[in-house]
């Protein structure tokens, strides 16, 4: 097998892995429908918040953590073309945070939360019993007695308007 053929197979494999890890049940969004902001997550043990708004959709991340120094995180809001499906993502680039979170909460207004993805160090999914979704209050937060203090990526999915049966 030639080097170019090996490279082609490698590129195809990487593309297939990308497709396999993309959530098929979530609507596609164009790049123009994504707002990305970098922000610092700061240790110190006191409660802090960061929020962003796109139109009448708002996403607010509230947390308290301990550890070394501040870390740069990414906050992203995306939506489909008709603005019926939204997502809000808070994550540490690279999938690893060295901070220990005492608590966290992600609140949404302007759409109804219907799903969450939560990951700890090295993109390891949090156990389902480490966090809870409250659809009435439109938020996701840690379960104080179960959360293991590791958070590196939190993403909430929301919808607005009529839902098809």
PDB file of C-alpha atoms in Angstrom:
ATOM      1  CA  UNK A   1       0.000   0.000   0.000  1.00  0.00           C
ATOM      2  CA  UNK A   2       1.436   3.392  -0.960  1.00  0.00           C
ATOM      3  CA  UNK A   3       1.859   6.277   1.454  1.00  0.00           C
ATOM      4  CA  UNK A   4      -0.842   8.329  -0.300  1.00  0.00           C
ATOM      5  CA  UNK A   5      -3.289   5.406  -0.070  1.00  0.00           C
ATOM      6  CA  UNK A   6      -2.517   5.013   3.633  1.00  0.00           C
ATOM      7  CA  UNK A   7      -3.067   8.731   4.137  1.00  0.00           C
ATOM      8  CA  UNK A   8      -6.392   8.534   2.273  1.00  0.00           C
ATOM      9  CA  UNK A   9      -7.545   5.672   4.494  1.00  0.00           C
ATOM     10  CA  UNK A  10      -6.471   7.597   7.581  1.00  0.00           C
ATOM     11  CA  UNK A  11      -8.400  10.684   6.440  1.00  0.00           C
ATOM     12  CA  UNK A  12     -11.464   8.538   5.706  1.00  0.00           C
ATOM     13  CA  UNK A  13     -11.182   6.895   9.140  1.00  0.00           C
ATOM     14  CA  UNK A  14     -10.952  10.279  10.892  1.00  0.00           C
ATOM     15  CA  UNK A  15     -13.977  11.530   8.953  1.00  0.00           C
ATOM     16  CA  UNK A  16     -15.972   8.393   9.898  1.00  0.00           C
ATOM     17  CA  UNK A  17     -15.066   8.817  13.570  1.00  0.00           C
ATOM     18  CA  UNK A  18     -16.201  12.438  13.369  1.00  0.00           C
ATOM     19  CA  UNK A  19     -19.522  11.409  11.838  1.00  0.00           C
ATOM     20  CA  UNK A  20     -20.021   8.661  14.408  1.00  0.00           C
ATOM     21  CA  UNK A  21     -19.499  11.057  17.296  1.00  0.00           C
ATOM     22  CA  UNK A  22     -21.815  13.739  15.916  1.00  0.00           C
ATOM     23  CA  UNK A  23     -25.247  13.633  17.496  1.00  0.00           C
ATOM     24  CA  UNK A  24     -27.577  12.485  14.720  1.00  0.00           C
ATOM     25  CA  UNK A  25     -30.696  13.403  16.696  1.00  0.00           C
ATOM     26  CA  UNK A  26     -29.757  17.079  16.945  1.00  0.00           C
ATOM     27  CA  UNK A  27     -30.430  19.530  14.114  1.00  0.00           C
ATOM     28  CA  UNK A  28     -27.550  20.780  12.012  1.00  0.00           C
ATOM     29  CA  UNK A  29     -26.587  24.412  12.385  1.00  0.00           C
ATOM     30  CA  UNK A  30     -24.671  26.628  10.002  1.00  0.00           C
ATOM     31  CA  UNK A  31     -21.603  28.498  11.178  1.00  0.00           C
ATOM     32  CA  UNK A  32     -23.522  31.765  10.931  1.00  0.00           C
ATOM     33  CA  UNK A  33     -25.898  30.368  13.581  1.00  0.00           C
ATOM     34  CA  UNK A  34     -23.174  29.954  16.205  1.00  0.00           C
ATOM     35  CA  UNK A  35     -21.960  32.536  18.713  1.00  0.00           C
ATOM     36  CA  UNK A  36     -18.701  31.631  20.483  1.00  0.00           C
ATOM     37  CA  UNK A  37     -17.095  33.554  23.352  1.00  0.00           C
ATOM     38  CA  UNK A  38     -14.021  32.710  25.423  1.00  0.00           C
ATOM     39  CA  UNK A  39     -14.231  33.352  29.160  1.00  0.00           C
ATOM     40  CA  UNK A  40     -12.216  32.558  32.276  1.00  0.00           C
ATOM     41  CA  UNK A  41     -13.359  30.041  34.871  1.00  0.00           C
ATOM     42  CA  UNK A  42     -11.803  31.252  38.110  1.00  0.00           C
ATOM     43  CA  UNK A  43     -11.171  29.181  41.228  1.00  0.00           C
ATOM     44  CA  UNK A  44     -11.629  30.562  44.712  1.00  0.00           C
ATOM     45  CA  UNK A  45     -14.686  28.778  46.020  1.00  0.00           C
ATOM     46  CA  UNK A  46     -17.168  31.601  45.547  1.00  0.00           C
ATOM     47  CA  UNK A  47     -20.125  31.408  43.171  1.00  0.00           C
ATOM     48  CA  UNK A  48     -19.600  33.075  39.795  1.00  0.00           C
ATOM     49  CA  UNK A  49     -21.725  33.336  36.644  1.00  0.00           C
ATOM     50  CA  UNK A  50     -21.256  33.904  32.946  1.00  0.00           C
ATOM     51  CA  UNK A  51     -24.101  34.315  30.478  1.00  0.00           C
ATOM     52  CA  UNK A  52     -24.759  35.066  26.825  1.00  0.00           C
ATOM     53  CA  UNK A  53     -27.855  36.091  24.908  1.00  0.00           C
ATOM     54  CA  UNK A  54     -28.793  35.652  21.254  1.00  0.00           C
ATOM     55  CA  UNK A  55     -32.085  37.379  20.466  1.00  0.00           C
ATOM     56  CA  UNK A  56     -34.433  36.273  23.241  1.00  0.00           C
ATOM     57  CA  UNK A  57     -32.473  33.074  23.997  1.00  0.00           C
ATOM     58  CA  UNK A  58     -30.275  33.265  27.098  1.00  0.00           C
ATOM     59  CA  UNK A  59     -27.898  30.750  28.610  1.00  0.00           C
ATOM     60  CA  UNK A  60     -26.304  31.255  32.039  1.00  0.00           C
ATOM     61  CA  UNK A  61     -23.514  29.142  33.584  1.00  0.00           C
ATOM     62  CA  UNK A  62     -23.138  29.445  37.368  1.00  0.00           C
ATOM     63  CA  UNK A  63     -20.398  27.634  39.292  1.00  0.00           C
ATOM     64  CA  UNK A  64     -17.969  27.556  42.198  1.00  0.00           C
ATOM     65  CA  UNK A  65     -14.642  25.749  41.948  1.00  0.00           C
ATOM     66  CA  UNK A  66     -11.275  25.282  43.630  1.00  0.00           C
ATOM     67  CA  UNK A  67      -7.852  24.627  42.184  1.00  0.00           C
ATOM     68  CA  UNK A  68      -4.749  26.264  40.795  1.00  0.00           C
ATOM     69  CA  UNK A  69      -5.240  29.193  38.457  1.00  0.00           C
ATOM     70  CA  UNK A  70      -7.978  30.387  36.146  1.00  0.00           C
ATOM     71  CA  UNK A  71      -8.670  28.429  32.966  1.00  0.00           C
ATOM     72  CA  UNK A  72      -9.877  29.688  29.597  1.00  0.00           C
ATOM     73  CA  UNK A  73     -13.175  28.062  28.616  1.00  0.00           C
ATOM     74  CA  UNK A  74     -15.437  28.391  25.574  1.00  0.00           C
ATOM     75  CA  UNK A  75     -19.107  29.372  25.736  1.00  0.00           C
ATOM     76  CA  UNK A  76     -21.145  28.698  22.573  1.00  0.00           C
ATOM     77  CA  UNK A  77     -24.778  29.182  21.610  1.00  0.00           C
ATOM     78  CA  UNK A  78     -26.058  27.701  18.357  1.00  0.00           C
ATOM     79  CA  UNK A  79     -29.426  27.323  16.655  1.00  0.00           C
ATOM     80  CA  UNK A  80     -30.939  25.949  13.473  1.00  0.00           C
ATOM     81  CA  UNK A  81     -32.100  28.216  10.657  1.00  0.00           C
ATOM     82  CA  UNK A  82     -35.684  28.613  11.887  1.00  0.00           C
ATOM     83  CA  UNK A  83     -34.505  29.083  15.511  1.00  0.00           C
ATOM     84  CA  UNK A  84     -36.629  26.212  16.787  1.00  0.00           C
ATOM     85  CA  UNK A  85     -33.691  24.123  18.108  1.00  0.00           C
ATOM     86  CA  UNK A  86     -30.952  25.627  20.266  1.00  0.00           C
ATOM     87  CA  UNK A  87     -27.889  24.443  22.128  1.00  0.00           C
ATOM     88  CA  UNK A  88     -25.725  26.020  24.781  1.00  0.00           C
ATOM     89  CA  UNK A  89     -22.253  24.636  25.401  1.00  0.00           C
ATOM     90  CA  UNK A  90     -19.684  25.441  28.082  1.00  0.00           C
ATOM     91  CA  UNK A  91     -16.389  23.613  27.741  1.00  0.00           C
ATOM     92  CA  UNK A  92     -12.701  23.512  28.469  1.00  0.00           C
ATOM     93  CA  UNK A  93     -10.836  23.175  25.152  1.00  0.00           C
ATOM     94  CA  UNK A  94      -8.954  19.902  25.051  1.00  0.00           C
ATOM     95  CA  UNK A  95     -11.435  18.155  27.319  1.00  0.00           C
ATOM     96  CA  UNK A  96      -9.509  18.431  30.584  1.00  0.00           C
ATOM     97  CA  UNK A  97      -9.949  20.838  33.471  1.00  0.00           C
ATOM     98  CA  UNK A  98      -7.715  20.826  36.522  1.00  0.00           C
ATOM     99  CA  UNK A  99     -10.299  22.618  38.631  1.00  0.00           C
ATOM    100  CA  UNK A 100     -12.519  20.915  41.195  1.00  0.00           C
ATOM    101  CA  UNK A 101     -16.094  22.116  40.891  1.00  0.00           C
ATOM    102  CA  UNK A 102     -18.111  22.460  44.082  1.00  0.00           C
ATOM    103  CA  UNK A 103     -21.307  23.047  42.136  1.00  0.00           C
ATOM    104  CA  UNK A 104     -22.529  24.037  38.671  1.00  0.00           C
ATOM    105  CA  UNK A 105     -25.769  25.068  37.012  1.00  0.00           C
ATOM    106  CA  UNK A 106     -26.686  25.816  33.385  1.00  0.00           C
ATOM    107  CA  UNK A 107     -29.946  27.750  32.975  1.00  0.00           C
ATOM    108  CA  UNK A 108     -31.786  28.470  29.735  1.00  0.00           C
ATOM    109  CA  UNK A 109     -34.485  31.012  28.959  1.00  0.00           C
ATOM    110  CA  UNK A 110     -36.216  31.538  25.629  1.00  0.00           C
ATOM    111  CA  UNK A 111     -36.535  27.805  24.819  1.00  0.00           C
ATOM    112  CA  UNK A 112     -37.348  24.558  26.657  1.00  0.00           C
ATOM    113  CA  UNK A 113     -34.502  22.306  27.724  1.00  0.00           C
ATOM    114  CA  UNK A 114     -34.902  18.718  26.533  1.00  0.00           C
ATOM    115  CA  UNK A 115     -31.471  17.098  26.765  1.00  0.00           C
ATOM    116  CA  UNK A 116     -27.995  17.413  28.241  1.00  0.00           C
ATOM    117  CA  UNK A 117     -24.496  16.085  27.652  1.00  0.00           C
ATOM    118  CA  UNK A 118     -22.044  16.375  30.557  1.00  0.00           C
ATOM    119  CA  UNK A 119     -18.395  15.311  30.609  1.00  0.00           C
ATOM    120  CA  UNK A 120     -15.589  15.284  33.133  1.00  0.00           C
ATOM    121  CA  UNK A 121     -11.853  14.887  32.583  1.00  0.00           C
ATOM    122  CA  UNK A 122     -10.675  13.574  29.225  1.00  0.00           C
ATOM    123  CA  UNK A 123     -14.203  13.718  27.789  1.00  0.00           C
ATOM    124  CA  UNK A 124     -15.436  10.981  30.118  1.00  0.00           C
ATOM    125  CA  UNK A 125     -19.241  11.232  30.412  1.00  0.00           C
ATOM    126  CA  UNK A 126     -20.505  12.108  33.872  1.00  0.00           C
ATOM    127  CA  UNK A 127     -22.520   9.370  35.512  1.00  0.00           C
ATOM    128  CA  UNK A 128     -26.266   9.994  35.110  1.00  0.00           C
ATOM    129  CA  UNK A 129     -26.606  10.255  38.893  1.00  0.00           C
ATOM    130  CA  UNK A 130     -24.038  13.115  39.091  1.00  0.00           C
ATOM    131  CA  UNK A 131     -26.407  15.722  37.622  1.00  0.00           C
ATOM    132  CA  UNK A 132     -30.101  16.382  37.202  1.00  0.00           C
ATOM    133  CA  UNK A 133     -32.224  18.114  34.599  1.00  0.00           C
ATOM    134  CA  UNK A 134     -35.128  20.208  35.858  1.00  0.00           C
ATOM    135  CA  UNK A 135     -37.370  20.820  32.841  1.00  0.00           C
ATOM    136  CA  UNK A 136     -39.810  22.981  34.835  1.00  0.00           C
ATOM    137  CA  UNK A 137     -37.038  25.372  35.883  1.00  0.00           C
ATOM    138  CA  UNK A 138     -35.229  24.932  32.540  1.00  0.00           C
ATOM    139  CA  UNK A 139     -31.845  24.035  34.013  1.00  0.00           C
ATOM    140  CA  UNK A 140     -29.293  21.333  34.651  1.00  0.00           C
ATOM    141  CA  UNK A 141     -27.212  21.206  37.829  1.00  0.00           C
ATOM    142  CA  UNK A 142     -25.008  18.902  39.853  1.00  0.00           C
ATOM    143  CA  UNK A 143     -26.421  16.502  42.426  1.00  0.00           C
ATOM    144  CA  UNK A 144     -24.629  17.714  45.523  1.00  0.00           C
ATOM    145  CA  UNK A 145     -24.282  14.303  47.131  1.00  0.00           C
ATOM    146  CA  UNK A 146     -23.218  12.464  43.935  1.00  0.00           C
ATOM    147  CA  UNK A 147     -21.203  14.913  41.788  1.00  0.00           C
ATOM    148  CA  UNK A 148     -17.487  13.966  41.743  1.00  0.00           C
ATOM    149  CA  UNK A 149     -16.265  17.567  41.186  1.00  0.00           C
ATOM    150  CA  UNK A 150     -15.010  16.954  37.633  1.00  0.00           C
ATOM    151  CA  UNK A 151     -16.458  19.031  34.793  1.00  0.00           C
ATOM    152  CA  UNK A 152     -14.910  19.804  31.402  1.00  0.00           C
ATOM    153  CA  UNK A 153     -17.891  20.078  29.026  1.00  0.00           C
ATOM    154  CA  UNK A 154     -21.576  20.768  29.565  1.00  0.00           C
ATOM    155  CA  UNK A 155     -24.074  21.101  26.711  1.00  0.00           C
ATOM    156  CA  UNK A 156     -27.828  21.623  26.892  1.00  0.00           C
ATOM    157  CA  UNK A 157     -30.263  21.155  24.014  1.00  0.00           C
ATOM    158  CA  UNK A 158     -33.483  23.161  23.865  1.00  0.00           C
ATOM    159  CA  UNK A 159     -36.438  23.690  21.566  1.00  0.00           C
ATOM    160  CA  UNK A 160     -39.142  26.270  21.159  1.00  0.00           C
ATOM    161  CA  UNK A 161     -42.424  26.291  19.325  1.00  0.00           C
ATOM    162  CA  UNK A 162     -44.558  23.342  18.325  1.00  0.00           C
ATOM    163  CA  UNK A 163     -43.156  19.828  18.456  1.00  0.00           C
ATOM    164  CA  UNK A 164     -44.097  17.278  15.827  1.00  0.00           C
ATOM    165  CA  UNK A 165     -45.679  14.066  17.072  1.00  0.00           C
TER     166      UNK A 165
END
